[in-house]
C-alpha positions as a LaTeX table, in Angstrom:
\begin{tabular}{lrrr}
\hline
Residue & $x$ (\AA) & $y$ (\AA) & $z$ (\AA) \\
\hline
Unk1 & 318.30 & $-28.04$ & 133.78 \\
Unk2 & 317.08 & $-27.61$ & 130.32 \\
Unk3 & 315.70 & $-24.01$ & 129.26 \\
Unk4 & 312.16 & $-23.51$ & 128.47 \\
Unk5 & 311.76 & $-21.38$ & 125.19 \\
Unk6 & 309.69 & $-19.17$ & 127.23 \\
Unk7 & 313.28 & $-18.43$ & 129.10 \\
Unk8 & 315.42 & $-18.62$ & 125.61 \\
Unk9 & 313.11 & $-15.88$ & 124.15 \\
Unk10 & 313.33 & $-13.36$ & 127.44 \\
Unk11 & 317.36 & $-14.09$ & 126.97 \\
Unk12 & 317.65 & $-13.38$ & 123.22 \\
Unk13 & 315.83 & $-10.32$ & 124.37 \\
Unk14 & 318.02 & $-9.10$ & 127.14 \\
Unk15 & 319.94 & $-5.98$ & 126.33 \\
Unk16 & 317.59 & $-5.20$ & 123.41 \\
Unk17 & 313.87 & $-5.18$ & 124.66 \\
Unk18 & 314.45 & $-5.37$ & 128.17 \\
Unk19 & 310.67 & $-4.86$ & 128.75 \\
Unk20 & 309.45 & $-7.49$ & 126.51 \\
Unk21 & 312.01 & $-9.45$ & 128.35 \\
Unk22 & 311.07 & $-8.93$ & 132.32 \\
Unk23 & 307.44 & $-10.02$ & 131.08 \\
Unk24 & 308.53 & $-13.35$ & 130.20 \\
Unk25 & 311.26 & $-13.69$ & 133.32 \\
Unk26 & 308.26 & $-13.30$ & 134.84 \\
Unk27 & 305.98 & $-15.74$ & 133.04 \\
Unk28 & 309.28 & $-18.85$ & 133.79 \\
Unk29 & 309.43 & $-17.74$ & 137.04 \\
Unk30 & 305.96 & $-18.38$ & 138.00 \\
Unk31 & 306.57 & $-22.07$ & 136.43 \\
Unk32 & 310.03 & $-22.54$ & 137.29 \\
Unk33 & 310.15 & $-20.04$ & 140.82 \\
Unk34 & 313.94 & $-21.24$ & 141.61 \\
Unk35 & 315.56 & $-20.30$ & 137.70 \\
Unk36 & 318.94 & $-18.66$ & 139.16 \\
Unk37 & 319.54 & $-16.86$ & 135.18 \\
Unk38 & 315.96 & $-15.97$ & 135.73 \\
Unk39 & 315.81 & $-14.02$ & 138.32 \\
Unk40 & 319.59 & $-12.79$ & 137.40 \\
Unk41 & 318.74 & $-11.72$ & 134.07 \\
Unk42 & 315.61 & $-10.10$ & 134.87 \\
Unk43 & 317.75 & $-8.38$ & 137.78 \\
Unk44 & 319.84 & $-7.38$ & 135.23 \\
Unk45 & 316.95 & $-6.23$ & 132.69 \\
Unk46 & 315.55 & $-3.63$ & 135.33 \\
Unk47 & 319.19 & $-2.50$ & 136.25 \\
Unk48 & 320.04 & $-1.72$ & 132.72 \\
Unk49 & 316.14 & 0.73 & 132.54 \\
Unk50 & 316.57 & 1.97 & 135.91 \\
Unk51 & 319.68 & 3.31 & 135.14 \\
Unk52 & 318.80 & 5.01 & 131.57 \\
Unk53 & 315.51 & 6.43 & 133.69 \\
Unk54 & 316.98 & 6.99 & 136.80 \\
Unk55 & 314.84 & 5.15 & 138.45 \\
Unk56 & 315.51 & 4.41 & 142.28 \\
Unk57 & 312.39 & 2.22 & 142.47 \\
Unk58 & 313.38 & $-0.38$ & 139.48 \\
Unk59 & 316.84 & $-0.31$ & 140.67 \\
Unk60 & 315.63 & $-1.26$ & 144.35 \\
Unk61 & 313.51 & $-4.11$ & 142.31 \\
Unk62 & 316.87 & $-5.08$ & 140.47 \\
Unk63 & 318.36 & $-5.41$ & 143.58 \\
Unk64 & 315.98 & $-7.61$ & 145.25 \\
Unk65 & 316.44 & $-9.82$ & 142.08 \\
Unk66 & 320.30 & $-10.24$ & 142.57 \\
Unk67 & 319.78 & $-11.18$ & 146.07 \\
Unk68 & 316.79 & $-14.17$ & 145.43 \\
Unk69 & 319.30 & $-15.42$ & 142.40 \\
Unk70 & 321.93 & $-15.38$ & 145.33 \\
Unk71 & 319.84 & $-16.89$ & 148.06 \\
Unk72 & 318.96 & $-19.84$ & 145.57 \\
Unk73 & 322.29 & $-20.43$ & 144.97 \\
Unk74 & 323.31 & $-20.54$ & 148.37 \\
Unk75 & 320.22 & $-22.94$ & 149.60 \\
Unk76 & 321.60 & $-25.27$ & 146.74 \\
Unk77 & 325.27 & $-25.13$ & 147.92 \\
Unk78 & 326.12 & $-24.01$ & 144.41 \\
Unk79 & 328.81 & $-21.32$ & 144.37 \\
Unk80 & 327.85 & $-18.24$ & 142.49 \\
Unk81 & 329.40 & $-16.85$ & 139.40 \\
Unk82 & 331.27 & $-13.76$ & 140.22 \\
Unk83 & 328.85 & $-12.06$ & 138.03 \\
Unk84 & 325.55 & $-12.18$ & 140.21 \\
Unk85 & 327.95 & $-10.13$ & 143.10 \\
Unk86 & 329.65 & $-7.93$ & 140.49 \\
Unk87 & 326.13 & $-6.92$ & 139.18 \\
Unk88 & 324.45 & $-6.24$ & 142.84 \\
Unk89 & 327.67 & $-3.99$ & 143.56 \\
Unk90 & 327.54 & $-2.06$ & 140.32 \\
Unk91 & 323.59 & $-1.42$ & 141.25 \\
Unk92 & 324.07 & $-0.59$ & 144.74 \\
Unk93 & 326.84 & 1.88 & 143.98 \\
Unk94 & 324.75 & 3.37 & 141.08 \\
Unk95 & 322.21 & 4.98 & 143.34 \\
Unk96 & 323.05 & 3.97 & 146.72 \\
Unk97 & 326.19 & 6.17 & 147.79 \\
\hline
\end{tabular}
């Protein structure tokens, strides 16, 4: 599947502008609702402020992000990239002990 530039902007931003960057996951995943980096990026976007606010909400949304990225993957028979697991168990044990 070929990236949208909507999607190559929000990644360019990732790490930097994670704000600016959730707003346009969120504009490619109303057009494209089953983008696995999509919703695993923006997962990781919130993860990254929820943790520098300490913010249980966010990090709950993070989550929820992981696991539809995961779901998607698994409806599709693809196997997922270690990553997508590693980054729902580093949010979980962030807040969730």
């Amino acid at each position: 599947m070929e990236m949208s530039e909507t999607f190559q902007i929000a990644y360019s931003l990732t790490g930097f502008n994670n704000e600016q960057a959730i707003s346009l996951y969120d504009e490619e995943l109303k057009v494209h609702p089953n983008n696995i980096a999509a919703w695993g990026n923006r997962g990781l976007c919130k993860f990254q402020i929820a943790k520098e606010k300490s913010d249980k909400n966010l990090l709950e949304d993070s989550n929820a992000d992981f696991k539809k990225a995961i779901e998607i993957m698994d409806k599709k028979g693809y196997s997922r990239p270690n990553i997508i697991d590693a980054n729902l168990k580093l949010a979980e044990e962030t807040f969730f002990k």
